[in-house]
Amino acid sequence: LLHGQNTSDLRVDTFVYRSIENVFLTDLLIAFKPAVGQSAKNDTIDVSLIVYEDSLLKQVLATNQYFLRNQKSNKGNTDNYYLDIFTLDLPPGNYLYRIKTSILGQTEFAKAEASFEVPALTDDRSKNSSLLLSDKIGSSGTIQTGFERNNLYIQPNPTKRFSKTKNKIYFYLELYDSQLFNKNCYVTITNSSGDTNLQIQKKPKIIDESLALLIGGFNLLDFETGQYK
């Protein structure tokens, strides 16, 4: 993660999932907070996005005409961040994104880059989506800033920073292999030393013959401040 002058803040998370057309899509979940004292006229944030093939740095997508939507979070762990999602339809492979954000018409900026993978349908990794951590999961219309999937509304937290004062963290995972639908699944949280802090056992919620969801949450009050995975 890179910052222009260490004032603006840009955080990006990726969510890779299988679409109804049976191809894998990648959502770039973007959270941008302007520098102190700056405000966006009409809540307009300019986003420059470039995607490369990771091994060759061959450019496969570029846009300088993308504007962050008018969604400013005022709840959860992303207070005062502008949130948006950019969906990529790319063939299987390894990629690198580079994103630069700024308030339209101002020079202050923030940058971020990271690698991500789009699996092939024949890979073991194609049996599920990536794991998405969020501030809240609820019924459609109950969350002000977020996106809808499978009749659920999800408020993502691309910062991956969670506060004890918000009490709870939620997780969302899609399963595509029907052999997993009736099995117990485990979500394990470990600290930076590799010690297990919490293990949650869940049964997937079957949506249809090709999709089940693993959804849940856990309390943060018993966790010490630190890094977890």
mmCIF file of the C-alpha atoms, coordinates in Angstrom:
data_MODEL
# 
_entry.id   MODEL 
# 
loop_
_atom_site.group_PDB 
_atom_site.id 
_atom_site.type_symbol 
_atom_site.label_atom_id 
_atom_site.label_alt_id 
_atom_site.label_comp_id 
_atom_site.label_asym_id 
_atom_site.label_entity_id 
_atom_site.label_seq_id 
_atom_site.pdbx_PDB_ins_code 
_atom_site.Cartn_x 
_atom_site.Cartn_y 
_atom_site.Cartn_z 
_atom_site.occupancy 
_atom_site.B_iso_or_equiv 
_atom_site.pdbx_formal_charge 
_atom_site.auth_seq_id 
_atom_site.auth_comp_id 
_atom_site.auth_asym_id 
_atom_site.auth_atom_id 
_atom_site.pdbx_PDB_model_num 
ATOM 1   C CA . LEU A 1 1   ? 0.000   0.000   0.000   1.00 0.00 ? 1   LEU A CA 1 
ATOM 2   C CA . LEU A 1 2   ? 1.369   3.399   -1.016  1.00 0.00 ? 2   LEU A CA 1 
ATOM 3   C CA . HIS A 1 3   ? 0.192   6.855   0.007   1.00 0.00 ? 3   HIS A CA 1 
ATOM 4   C CA . GLY A 1 4   ? 0.712   10.239  -1.603  1.00 0.00 ? 4   GLY A CA 1 
ATOM 5   C CA . GLN A 1 5   ? 2.266   12.364  1.161   1.00 0.00 ? 5   GLN A CA 1 
ATOM 6   C CA . ASN A 1 6   ? 0.801   9.939   3.761   1.00 0.00 ? 6   ASN A CA 1 
ATOM 7   C CA . THR A 1 7   ? -2.413  11.917  4.064   1.00 0.00 ? 7   THR A CA 1 
ATOM 8   C CA . SER A 1 8   ? -5.071  10.368  1.862   1.00 0.00 ? 8   SER A CA 1 
ATOM 9   C CA . ASP A 1 9   ? -5.854  6.708   2.520   1.00 0.00 ? 9   ASP A CA 1 
ATOM 10  C CA . LEU A 1 10  ? -6.697  4.077   -0.105  1.00 0.00 ? 10  LEU A CA 1 
ATOM 11  C CA . ARG A 1 11  ? -7.539  0.459   0.740   1.00 0.00 ? 11  ARG A CA 1 
ATOM 12  C CA . VAL A 1 12  ? -8.449  -2.247  -1.773  1.00 0.00 ? 12  VAL A CA 1 
ATOM 13  C CA . ASP A 1 13  ? -9.680  -5.806  -1.270  1.00 0.00 ? 13  ASP A CA 1 
ATOM 14  C CA . THR A 1 14  ? -10.464 -8.444  -3.919  1.00 0.00 ? 14  THR A CA 1 
ATOM 15  C CA . PHE A 1 15  ? -13.431 -10.800 -4.014  1.00 0.00 ? 15  PHE A CA 1 
ATOM 16  C CA . VAL A 1 16  ? -13.247 -13.567 -6.646  1.00 0.00 ? 16  VAL A CA 1 
ATOM 17  C CA . TYR A 1 17  ? -16.446 -15.515 -7.317  1.00 0.00 ? 17  TYR A CA 1 
ATOM 18  C CA . ARG A 1 18  ? -18.263 -17.554 -9.953  1.00 0.00 ? 18  ARG A CA 1 
ATOM 19  C CA . SER A 1 19  ? -20.987 -15.821 -11.946 1.00 0.00 ? 19  SER A CA 1 
ATOM 20  C CA . ILE A 1 20  ? -24.245 -17.263 -13.220 1.00 0.00 ? 20  ILE A CA 1 
ATOM 21  C CA . GLU A 1 21  ? -22.528 -17.477 -16.636 1.00 0.00 ? 21  GLU A CA 1 
ATOM 22  C CA . ASN A 1 22  ? -20.107 -19.963 -15.021 1.00 0.00 ? 22  ASN A CA 1 
ATOM 23  C CA . VAL A 1 23  ? -17.029 -17.739 -15.268 1.00 0.00 ? 23  VAL A CA 1 
ATOM 24  C CA . PHE A 1 24  ? -15.002 -16.240 -12.451 1.00 0.00 ? 24  PHE A CA 1 
ATOM 25  C CA . LEU A 1 25  ? -15.276 -12.502 -11.888 1.00 0.00 ? 25  LEU A CA 1 
ATOM 26  C CA . THR A 1 26  ? -13.177 -10.282 -9.630  1.00 0.00 ? 26  THR A CA 1 
ATOM 27  C CA . ASP A 1 27  ? -14.626 -7.420  -7.618  1.00 0.00 ? 27  ASP A CA 1 
ATOM 28  C CA . LEU A 1 28  ? -12.148 -4.744  -6.573  1.00 0.00 ? 28  LEU A CA 1 
ATOM 29  C CA . LEU A 1 29  ? -13.577 -3.370  -3.317  1.00 0.00 ? 29  LEU A CA 1 
ATOM 30  C CA . ILE A 1 30  ? -12.264 0.179   -2.979  1.00 0.00 ? 30  ILE A CA 1 
ATOM 31  C CA . ALA A 1 31  ? -12.242 2.412   0.103   1.00 0.00 ? 31  ALA A CA 1 
ATOM 32  C CA . PHE A 1 32  ? -10.820 5.940   -0.166  1.00 0.00 ? 32  PHE A CA 1 
ATOM 33  C CA . LYS A 1 33  ? -10.571 8.595   2.544   1.00 0.00 ? 33  LYS A CA 1 
ATOM 34  C CA . PRO A 1 34  ? -9.433  12.073  1.503   1.00 0.00 ? 34  PRO A CA 1 
ATOM 35  C CA . ALA A 1 35  ? -6.800  13.970  3.435   1.00 0.00 ? 35  ALA A CA 1 
ATOM 36  C CA . VAL A 1 36  ? -7.856  15.922  6.489   1.00 0.00 ? 36  VAL A CA 1 
ATOM 37  C CA . GLY A 1 37  ? -9.429  19.202  5.444   1.00 0.00 ? 37  GLY A CA 1 
ATOM 38  C CA . GLN A 1 38  ? -10.245 18.040  1.937   1.00 0.00 ? 38  GLN A CA 1 
ATOM 39  C CA . SER A 1 39  ? -13.746 17.465  0.671   1.00 0.00 ? 39  SER A CA 1 
ATOM 40  C CA . ALA A 1 40  ? -15.004 16.111  -2.616  1.00 0.00 ? 40  ALA A CA 1 
ATOM 41  C CA . LYS A 1 41  ? -17.255 18.440  -4.602  1.00 0.00 ? 41  LYS A CA 1 
ATOM 42  C CA . ASN A 1 42  ? -20.420 16.492  -5.327  1.00 0.00 ? 42  ASN A CA 1 
ATOM 43  C CA . ASP A 1 43  ? -18.653 13.505  -3.744  1.00 0.00 ? 43  ASP A CA 1 
ATOM 44  C CA . THR A 1 44  ? -16.663 12.888  -6.938  1.00 0.00 ? 44  THR A CA 1 
ATOM 45  C CA . ILE A 1 45  ? -13.445 10.861  -6.676  1.00 0.00 ? 45  ILE A CA 1 
ATOM 46  C CA . ASP A 1 46  ? -11.274 10.246  -9.743  1.00 0.00 ? 46  ASP A CA 1 
ATOM 47  C CA . VAL A 1 47  ? -9.944  6.680   -10.011 1.00 0.00 ? 47  VAL A CA 1 
ATOM 48  C CA . SER A 1 48  ? -7.178  5.570   -12.362 1.00 0.00 ? 48  SER A CA 1 
ATOM 49  C CA . LEU A 1 49  ? -7.097  1.774   -12.701 1.00 0.00 ? 49  LEU A CA 1 
ATOM 50  C CA . ILE A 1 50  ? -4.565  -0.371  -14.603 1.00 0.00 ? 50  ILE A CA 1 
ATOM 51  C CA . VAL A 1 51  ? -4.492  -4.180  -14.623 1.00 0.00 ? 51  VAL A CA 1 
ATOM 52  C CA . TYR A 1 52  ? -1.463  -6.162  -15.826 1.00 0.00 ? 52  TYR A CA 1 
ATOM 53  C CA . GLU A 1 53  ? -0.634  -9.793  -16.411 1.00 0.00 ? 53  GLU A CA 1 
ATOM 54  C CA . ASP A 1 54  ? 1.416   -10.354 -13.277 1.00 0.00 ? 54  ASP A CA 1 
ATOM 55  C CA . SER A 1 55  ? 4.388   -12.201 -14.776 1.00 0.00 ? 55  SER A CA 1 
ATOM 56  C CA . LEU A 1 56  ? 4.927   -10.015 -17.851 1.00 0.00 ? 56  LEU A CA 1 
ATOM 57  C CA . LEU A 1 57  ? 3.450   -6.704  -16.683 1.00 0.00 ? 57  LEU A CA 1 
ATOM 58  C CA . LYS A 1 58  ? 1.501   -6.704  -19.928 1.00 0.00 ? 58  LYS A CA 1 
ATOM 59  C CA . GLN A 1 59  ? -1.319  -4.211  -19.640 1.00 0.00 ? 59  GLN A CA 1 
ATOM 60  C CA . VAL A 1 60  ? -4.740  -5.846  -20.098 1.00 0.00 ? 60  VAL A CA 1 
ATOM 61  C CA . LEU A 1 61  ? -7.044  -3.093  -18.853 1.00 0.00 ? 61  LEU A CA 1 
ATOM 62  C CA . ALA A 1 62  ? -6.800  0.621   -18.177 1.00 0.00 ? 62  ALA A CA 1 
ATOM 63  C CA . THR A 1 63  ? -9.280  3.351   -17.349 1.00 0.00 ? 63  THR A CA 1 
ATOM 64  C CA . ASN A 1 64  ? -8.867  6.963   -16.337 1.00 0.00 ? 64  ASN A CA 1 
ATOM 65  C CA . GLN A 1 65  ? -12.558 7.777   -16.674 1.00 0.00 ? 65  GLN A CA 1 
ATOM 66  C CA . TYR A 1 66  ? -13.812 5.858   -13.685 1.00 0.00 ? 66  TYR A CA 1 
ATOM 67  C CA . PHE A 1 67  ? -15.358 7.854   -10.846 1.00 0.00 ? 67  PHE A CA 1 
ATOM 68  C CA . LEU A 1 68  ? -16.016 6.541   -7.378  1.00 0.00 ? 68  LEU A CA 1 
ATOM 69  C CA . ARG A 1 69  ? -19.730 6.423   -6.763  1.00 0.00 ? 69  ARG A CA 1 
ATOM 70  C CA . ASN A 1 70  ? -21.461 8.706   -4.327  1.00 0.00 ? 70  ASN A CA 1 
ATOM 71  C CA . GLN A 1 71  ? -21.331 6.279   -1.394  1.00 0.00 ? 71  GLN A CA 1 
ATOM 72  C CA . LYS A 1 72  ? -19.750 7.704   1.709   1.00 0.00 ? 72  LYS A CA 1 
ATOM 73  C CA . SER A 1 73  ? -19.831 5.351   4.653   1.00 0.00 ? 73  SER A CA 1 
ATOM 74  C CA . ASN A 1 74  ? -20.978 6.709   7.985   1.00 0.00 ? 74  ASN A CA 1 
ATOM 75  C CA . LYS A 1 75  ? -21.285 3.443   9.849   1.00 0.00 ? 75  LYS A CA 1 
ATOM 76  C CA . GLY A 1 76  ? -19.007 0.569   10.752  1.00 0.00 ? 76  GLY A CA 1 
ATOM 77  C CA . ASN A 1 77  ? -15.219 0.431   10.543  1.00 0.00 ? 77  ASN A CA 1 
ATOM 78  C CA . THR A 1 78  ? -15.080 2.437   7.307   1.00 0.00 ? 78  THR A CA 1 
ATOM 79  C CA . ASP A 1 79  ? -16.390 5.722   8.732   1.00 0.00 ? 79  ASP A CA 1 
ATOM 80  C CA . ASN A 1 80  ? -15.835 8.599   6.293   1.00 0.00 ? 80  ASN A CA 1 
ATOM 81  C CA . TYR A 1 81  ? -14.459 6.364   3.542   1.00 0.00 ? 81  TYR A CA 1 
ATOM 82  C CA . TYR A 1 82  ? -15.917 6.513   0.044   1.00 0.00 ? 82  TYR A CA 1 
ATOM 83  C CA . LEU A 1 83  ? -16.767 2.936   -0.942  1.00 0.00 ? 83  LEU A CA 1 
ATOM 84  C CA . ASP A 1 84  ? -17.187 1.423   -4.382  1.00 0.00 ? 84  ASP A CA 1 
ATOM 85  C CA . ILE A 1 85  ? -16.802 -1.787  -6.377  1.00 0.00 ? 85  ILE A CA 1 
ATOM 86  C CA . PHE A 1 86  ? -15.215 -2.273  -9.806  1.00 0.00 ? 86  PHE A CA 1 
ATOM 87  C CA . THR A 1 87  ? -15.903 -5.659  -11.448 1.00 0.00 ? 87  THR A CA 1 
ATOM 88  C CA . LEU A 1 88  ? -13.277 -7.282  -13.698 1.00 0.00 ? 88  LEU A CA 1 
ATOM 89  C CA . ASP A 1 89  ? -14.062 -10.025 -16.223 1.00 0.00 ? 89  ASP A CA 1 
ATOM 90  C CA . LEU A 1 90  ? -10.687 -11.625 -16.932 1.00 0.00 ? 90  LEU A CA 1 
ATOM 91  C CA . PRO A 1 91  ? -9.605  -15.070 -18.165 1.00 0.00 ? 91  PRO A CA 1 
ATOM 92  C CA . PRO A 1 92  ? -7.889  -17.424 -15.673 1.00 0.00 ? 92  PRO A CA 1 
ATOM 93  C CA . GLY A 1 93  ? -4.419  -16.270 -14.682 1.00 0.00 ? 93  GLY A CA 1 
ATOM 94  C CA . ASN A 1 94  ? -2.360  -14.109 -12.336 1.00 0.00 ? 94  ASN A CA 1 
ATOM 95  C CA . TYR A 1 95  ? -2.766  -10.352 -12.422 1.00 0.00 ? 95  TYR A CA 1 
ATOM 96  C CA . LEU A 1 96  ? -1.579  -7.134  -10.809 1.00 0.00 ? 96  LEU A CA 1 
ATOM 97  C CA . TYR A 1 97  ? -3.748  -4.068  -10.263 1.00 0.00 ? 97  TYR A CA 1 
ATOM 98  C CA . ARG A 1 98  ? -2.540  -0.512  -9.737  1.00 0.00 ? 98  ARG A CA 1 
ATOM 99  C CA . ILE A 1 99  ? -5.023  2.075   -8.549  1.00 0.00 ? 99  ILE A CA 1 
ATOM 100 C CA . LYS A 1 100 ? -4.603  5.811   -8.002  1.00 0.00 ? 100 LYS A CA 1 
ATOM 101 C CA . THR A 1 101 ? -7.344  7.908   -6.421  1.00 0.00 ? 101 THR A CA 1 
ATOM 102 C CA . SER A 1 102 ? -7.769  11.638  -5.933  1.00 0.00 ? 102 SER A CA 1 
ATOM 103 C CA . ILE A 1 103 ? -10.503 14.176  -5.406  1.00 0.00 ? 103 ILE A CA 1 
ATOM 104 C CA . LEU A 1 104 ? -11.471 15.508  -8.810  1.00 0.00 ? 104 LEU A CA 1 
ATOM 105 C CA . GLY A 1 105 ? -9.483  18.637  -9.588  1.00 0.00 ? 105 GLY A CA 1 
ATOM 106 C CA . GLN A 1 106 ? -7.001  18.286  -6.679  1.00 0.00 ? 106 GLN A CA 1 
ATOM 107 C CA . THR A 1 107 ? -3.415  17.043  -6.666  1.00 0.00 ? 107 THR A CA 1 
ATOM 108 C CA . GLU A 1 108 ? -3.405  15.063  -3.421  1.00 0.00 ? 108 GLU A CA 1 
ATOM 109 C CA . PHE A 1 109 ? -3.610  11.330  -4.165  1.00 0.00 ? 109 PHE A CA 1 
ATOM 110 C CA . ALA A 1 110 ? -3.272  7.816   -2.797  1.00 0.00 ? 110 ALA A CA 1 
ATOM 111 C CA . LYS A 1 111 ? -2.070  4.668   -4.594  1.00 0.00 ? 111 LYS A CA 1 
ATOM 112 C CA . ALA A 1 112 ? -2.355  0.924   -4.036  1.00 0.00 ? 112 ALA A CA 1 
ATOM 113 C CA . GLU A 1 113 ? -1.254  -2.186  -5.903  1.00 0.00 ? 113 GLU A CA 1 
ATOM 114 C CA . ALA A 1 114 ? -1.454  -5.939  -5.317  1.00 0.00 ? 114 ALA A CA 1 
ATOM 115 C CA . SER A 1 115 ? -1.495  -9.264  -7.146  1.00 0.00 ? 115 SER A CA 1 
ATOM 116 C CA . PHE A 1 116 ? -4.564  -11.476 -7.465  1.00 0.00 ? 116 PHE A CA 1 
ATOM 117 C CA . GLU A 1 117 ? -5.496  -14.740 -9.178  1.00 0.00 ? 117 GLU A CA 1 
ATOM 118 C CA . VAL A 1 118 ? -8.481  -15.721 -11.301 1.00 0.00 ? 118 VAL A CA 1 
ATOM 119 C CA . PRO A 1 119 ? -8.834  -19.534 -11.077 1.00 0.00 ? 119 PRO A CA 1 
ATOM 120 C CA . ALA A 1 120 ? -9.753  -21.852 -13.927 1.00 0.00 ? 120 ALA A CA 1 
ATOM 121 C CA . LEU A 1 121 ? -12.936 -23.877 -13.538 1.00 0.00 ? 121 LEU A CA 1 
ATOM 122 C CA . THR A 1 122 ? -10.808 -27.037 -13.412 1.00 0.00 ? 122 THR A CA 1 
ATOM 123 C CA . ASP A 1 123 ? -8.691  -25.849 -10.453 1.00 0.00 ? 123 ASP A CA 1 
ATOM 124 C CA . ASP A 1 124 ? -9.335  -26.982 -6.882  1.00 0.00 ? 124 ASP A CA 1 
ATOM 125 C CA . ARG A 1 125 ? -9.614  -23.290 -6.012  1.00 0.00 ? 125 ARG A CA 1 
ATOM 126 C CA . SER A 1 126 ? -12.710 -23.109 -8.209  1.00 0.00 ? 126 SER A CA 1 
ATOM 127 C CA . LYS A 1 127 ? -14.711 -25.002 -5.556  1.00 0.00 ? 127 LYS A CA 1 
ATOM 128 C CA . ASN A 1 128 ? -15.344 -21.778 -3.643  1.00 0.00 ? 128 ASN A CA 1 
ATOM 129 C CA . SER A 1 129 ? -15.135 -18.015 -3.833  1.00 0.00 ? 129 SER A CA 1 
ATOM 130 C CA . SER A 1 130 ? -12.581 -16.017 -1.904  1.00 0.00 ? 130 SER A CA 1 
ATOM 131 C CA . LEU A 1 131 ? -13.432 -15.300 1.734   1.00 0.00 ? 131 LEU A CA 1 
ATOM 132 C CA . LEU A 1 132 ? -14.956 -11.869 2.222   1.00 0.00 ? 132 LEU A CA 1 
ATOM 133 C CA . LEU A 1 133 ? -14.787 -10.082 5.580   1.00 0.00 ? 133 LEU A CA 1 
ATOM 134 C CA . SER A 1 134 ? -17.357 -7.362  6.139   1.00 0.00 ? 134 SER A CA 1 
ATOM 135 C CA . ASP A 1 135 ? -18.805 -4.903  8.632   1.00 0.00 ? 135 ASP A CA 1 
ATOM 136 C CA . LYS A 1 136 ? -22.335 -6.177  8.220   1.00 0.00 ? 136 LYS A CA 1 
ATOM 137 C CA . ILE A 1 137 ? -24.469 -8.718  6.363   1.00 0.00 ? 137 ILE A CA 1 
ATOM 138 C CA . GLY A 1 138 ? -28.217 -8.287  6.302   1.00 0.00 ? 138 GLY A CA 1 
ATOM 139 C CA . SER A 1 139 ? -31.342 -8.367  4.204   1.00 0.00 ? 139 SER A CA 1 
ATOM 140 C CA . SER A 1 140 ? -31.580 -6.167  1.141   1.00 0.00 ? 140 SER A CA 1 
ATOM 141 C CA . GLY A 1 141 ? -32.123 -2.501  1.955   1.00 0.00 ? 141 GLY A CA 1 
ATOM 142 C CA . THR A 1 142 ? -30.820 -2.651  5.534   1.00 0.00 ? 142 THR A CA 1 
ATOM 143 C CA . ILE A 1 143 ? -27.327 -1.394  4.690   1.00 0.00 ? 143 ILE A CA 1 
ATOM 144 C CA . GLN A 1 144 ? -26.618 2.049   3.252   1.00 0.00 ? 144 GLN A CA 1 
ATOM 145 C CA . THR A 1 145 ? -23.289 1.382   1.521   1.00 0.00 ? 145 THR A CA 1 
ATOM 146 C CA . GLY A 1 146 ? -22.497 -1.991  0.040   1.00 0.00 ? 146 GLY A CA 1 
ATOM 147 C CA . PHE A 1 147 ? -23.592 -4.485  -2.572  1.00 0.00 ? 147 PHE A CA 1 
ATOM 148 C CA . GLU A 1 148 ? -26.133 -7.260  -2.977  1.00 0.00 ? 148 GLU A CA 1 
ATOM 149 C CA . ARG A 1 149 ? -25.415 -10.939 -3.568  1.00 0.00 ? 149 ARG A CA 1 
ATOM 150 C CA . ASN A 1 150 ? -27.843 -13.843 -3.355  1.00 0.00 ? 150 ASN A CA 1 
ATOM 151 C CA . ASN A 1 151 ? -30.559 -11.736 -1.696  1.00 0.00 ? 151 ASN A CA 1 
ATOM 152 C CA . LEU A 1 152 ? -28.128 -10.529 0.978   1.00 0.00 ? 152 LEU A CA 1 
ATOM 153 C CA . TYR A 1 153 ? -26.738 -7.038  1.369   1.00 0.00 ? 153 TYR A CA 1 
ATOM 154 C CA . ILE A 1 154 ? -23.053 -6.874  2.310   1.00 0.00 ? 154 ILE A CA 1 
ATOM 155 C CA . GLN A 1 155 ? -21.152 -3.849  3.618   1.00 0.00 ? 155 GLN A CA 1 
ATOM 156 C CA . PRO A 1 156 ? -17.521 -4.668  2.797   1.00 0.00 ? 156 PRO A CA 1 
ATOM 157 C CA . ASN A 1 157 ? -14.540 -3.437  4.742   1.00 0.00 ? 157 ASN A CA 1 
ATOM 158 C CA . PRO A 1 158 ? -11.605 -3.157  2.305   1.00 0.00 ? 158 PRO A CA 1 
ATOM 159 C CA . THR A 1 159 ? -9.459  -1.648  5.077   1.00 0.00 ? 159 THR A CA 1 
ATOM 160 C CA . LYS A 1 160 ? -9.451  -5.035  6.871   1.00 0.00 ? 160 LYS A CA 1 
ATOM 161 C CA . ARG A 1 161 ? -9.276  -3.060  10.113  1.00 0.00 ? 161 ARG A CA 1 
ATOM 162 C CA . PHE A 1 162 ? -11.935 -3.844  12.681  1.00 0.00 ? 162 PHE A CA 1 
ATOM 163 C CA . SER A 1 163 ? -12.648 -2.130  15.971  1.00 0.00 ? 163 SER A CA 1 
ATOM 164 C CA . LYS A 1 164 ? -13.773 -3.700  19.231  1.00 0.00 ? 164 LYS A CA 1 
ATOM 165 C CA . THR A 1 165 ? -16.247 -0.866  19.607  1.00 0.00 ? 165 THR A CA 1 
ATOM 166 C CA . LYS A 1 166 ? -18.104 -2.234  16.554  1.00 0.00 ? 166 LYS A CA 1 
ATOM 167 C CA . ASN A 1 167 ? -18.341 -5.581  18.393  1.00 0.00 ? 167 ASN A CA 1 
ATOM 168 C CA . LYS A 1 168 ? -18.664 -7.949  15.453  1.00 0.00 ? 168 LYS A CA 1 
ATOM 169 C CA . ILE A 1 169 ? -17.013 -9.050  12.217  1.00 0.00 ? 169 ILE A CA 1 
ATOM 170 C CA . TYR A 1 170 ? -18.870 -10.981 9.513   1.00 0.00 ? 170 TYR A CA 1 
ATOM 171 C CA . PHE A 1 171 ? -17.668 -13.450 6.883   1.00 0.00 ? 171 PHE A CA 1 
ATOM 172 C CA . TYR A 1 172 ? -19.120 -14.582 3.552   1.00 0.00 ? 172 TYR A CA 1 
ATOM 173 C CA . LEU A 1 173 ? -18.031 -17.514 1.353   1.00 0.00 ? 173 LEU A CA 1 
ATOM 174 C CA . GLU A 1 174 ? -19.665 -19.136 -1.668  1.00 0.00 ? 174 GLU A CA 1 
ATOM 175 C CA . LEU A 1 175 ? -19.329 -22.895 -2.235  1.00 0.00 ? 175 LEU A CA 1 
ATOM 176 C CA . TYR A 1 176 ? -19.732 -24.391 -5.718  1.00 0.00 ? 176 TYR A CA 1 
ATOM 177 C CA . ASP A 1 177 ? -18.902 -28.069 -5.121  1.00 0.00 ? 177 ASP A CA 1 
ATOM 178 C CA . SER A 1 178 ? -22.085 -29.924 -4.115  1.00 0.00 ? 178 SER A CA 1 
ATOM 179 C CA . GLN A 1 179 ? -20.005 -32.520 -2.252  1.00 0.00 ? 179 GLN A CA 1 
ATOM 180 C CA . LEU A 1 180 ? -19.268 -29.835 0.328   1.00 0.00 ? 180 LEU A CA 1 
ATOM 181 C CA . PHE A 1 181 ? -22.850 -28.679 0.832   1.00 0.00 ? 181 PHE A CA 1 
ATOM 182 C CA . ASN A 1 182 ? -23.773 -31.139 3.597   1.00 0.00 ? 182 ASN A CA 1 
ATOM 183 C CA . LYS A 1 183 ? -20.436 -31.126 5.392   1.00 0.00 ? 183 LYS A CA 1 
ATOM 184 C CA . ASN A 1 184 ? -19.394 -29.149 8.442   1.00 0.00 ? 184 ASN A CA 1 
ATOM 185 C CA . CYS A 1 185 ? -17.123 -26.248 7.518   1.00 0.00 ? 185 CYS A CA 1 
ATOM 186 C CA . TYR A 1 186 ? -14.676 -24.560 9.868   1.00 0.00 ? 186 TYR A CA 1 
ATOM 187 C CA . VAL A 1 187 ? -13.538 -20.946 9.997   1.00 0.00 ? 187 VAL A CA 1 
ATOM 188 C CA . THR A 1 188 ? -10.344 -20.599 12.022  1.00 0.00 ? 188 THR A CA 1 
ATOM 189 C CA . ILE A 1 189 ? -8.865  -17.330 13.307  1.00 0.00 ? 189 ILE A CA 1 
ATOM 190 C CA . THR A 1 190 ? -5.174  -17.323 14.208  1.00 0.00 ? 190 THR A CA 1 
ATOM 191 C CA . ASN A 1 191 ? -2.910  -14.603 15.564  1.00 0.00 ? 191 ASN A CA 1 
ATOM 192 C CA . SER A 1 192 ? 0.453   -13.461 14.201  1.00 0.00 ? 192 SER A CA 1 
ATOM 193 C CA . SER A 1 193 ? 2.203   -16.290 16.094  1.00 0.00 ? 193 SER A CA 1 
ATOM 194 C CA . GLY A 1 194 ? 0.025   -18.912 14.449  1.00 0.00 ? 194 GLY A CA 1 
ATOM 195 C CA . ASP A 1 195 ? -1.970  -19.694 17.599  1.00 0.00 ? 195 ASP A CA 1 
ATOM 196 C CA . THR A 1 196 ? -5.667  -20.449 17.140  1.00 0.00 ? 196 THR A CA 1 
ATOM 197 C CA . ASN A 1 197 ? -7.848  -17.837 18.832  1.00 0.00 ? 197 ASN A CA 1 
ATOM 198 C CA . LEU A 1 198 ? -11.209 -19.044 17.605  1.00 0.00 ? 198 LEU A CA 1 
ATOM 199 C CA . GLN A 1 199 ? -12.690 -21.812 15.471  1.00 0.00 ? 199 GLN A CA 1 
ATOM 200 C CA . ILE A 1 200 ? -16.264 -21.621 14.201  1.00 0.00 ? 200 ILE A CA 1 
ATOM 201 C CA . GLN A 1 201 ? -18.150 -24.641 12.882  1.00 0.00 ? 201 GLN A CA 1 
ATOM 202 C CA . LYS A 1 202 ? -20.887 -23.888 10.353  1.00 0.00 ? 202 LYS A CA 1 
ATOM 203 C CA . LYS A 1 203 ? -23.135 -25.803 8.014   1.00 0.00 ? 203 LYS A CA 1 
ATOM 204 C CA . PRO A 1 204 ? -23.495 -24.214 4.573   1.00 0.00 ? 204 PRO A CA 1 
ATOM 205 C CA . LYS A 1 205 ? -26.841 -22.752 3.561   1.00 0.00 ? 205 LYS A CA 1 
ATOM 206 C CA . ILE A 1 206 ? -27.857 -24.480 0.327   1.00 0.00 ? 206 ILE A CA 1 
ATOM 207 C CA . ILE A 1 207 ? -29.246 -22.065 -2.277  1.00 0.00 ? 207 ILE A CA 1 
ATOM 208 C CA . ASP A 1 208 ? -29.598 -24.483 -5.198  1.00 0.00 ? 208 ASP A CA 1 
ATOM 209 C CA . GLU A 1 209 ? -27.853 -27.529 -6.690  1.00 0.00 ? 209 GLU A CA 1 
ATOM 210 C CA . SER A 1 210 ? -24.794 -25.475 -7.667  1.00 0.00 ? 210 SER A CA 1 
ATOM 211 C CA . LEU A 1 211 ? -24.460 -22.954 -4.828  1.00 0.00 ? 211 LEU A CA 1 
ATOM 212 C CA . ALA A 1 212 ? -24.259 -22.908 -1.039  1.00 0.00 ? 212 ALA A CA 1 
ATOM 213 C CA . LEU A 1 213 ? -23.291 -20.043 1.253   1.00 0.00 ? 213 LEU A CA 1 
ATOM 214 C CA . LEU A 1 214 ? -21.155 -20.036 4.366   1.00 0.00 ? 214 LEU A CA 1 
ATOM 215 C CA . ILE A 1 215 ? -22.170 -16.973 6.364   1.00 0.00 ? 215 ILE A CA 1 
ATOM 216 C CA . GLY A 1 216 ? -21.525 -16.016 9.959   1.00 0.00 ? 216 GLY A CA 1 
ATOM 217 C CA . GLY A 1 217 ? -19.911 -13.637 12.398  1.00 0.00 ? 217 GLY A CA 1 
ATOM 218 C CA . PHE A 1 218 ? -17.995 -13.517 15.619  1.00 0.00 ? 218 PHE A CA 1 
ATOM 219 C CA . ASN A 1 219 ? -17.490 -11.126 18.495  1.00 0.00 ? 219 ASN A CA 1 
ATOM 220 C CA . LEU A 1 220 ? -14.332 -9.022  18.740  1.00 0.00 ? 220 LEU A CA 1 
ATOM 221 C CA . LEU A 1 221 ? -14.559 -8.166  22.445  1.00 0.00 ? 221 LEU A CA 1 
ATOM 222 C CA . ASP A 1 222 ? -12.396 -11.121 23.495  1.00 0.00 ? 222 ASP A CA 1 
ATOM 223 C CA . PHE A 1 223 ? -9.614  -10.374 21.016  1.00 0.00 ? 223 PHE A CA 1 
ATOM 224 C CA . GLU A 1 224 ? -6.452  -8.467  21.898  1.00 0.00 ? 224 GLU A CA 1 
ATOM 225 C CA . THR A 1 225 ? -5.335  -5.682  19.565  1.00 0.00 ? 225 THR A CA 1 
ATOM 226 C CA . GLY A 1 226 ? -3.153  -7.177  16.816  1.00 0.00 ? 226 GLY A CA 1 
ATOM 227 C CA . GLN A 1 227 ? -3.038  -8.857  13.442  1.00 0.00 ? 227 GLN A CA 1 
ATOM 228 C CA . TYR A 1 228 ? -5.060  -11.980 12.680  1.00 0.00 ? 228 TYR A CA 1 
ATOM 229 C CA . LYS A 1 229 ? -5.837  -14.212 9.744   1.00 0.00 ? 229 LYS A CA 1 
# 
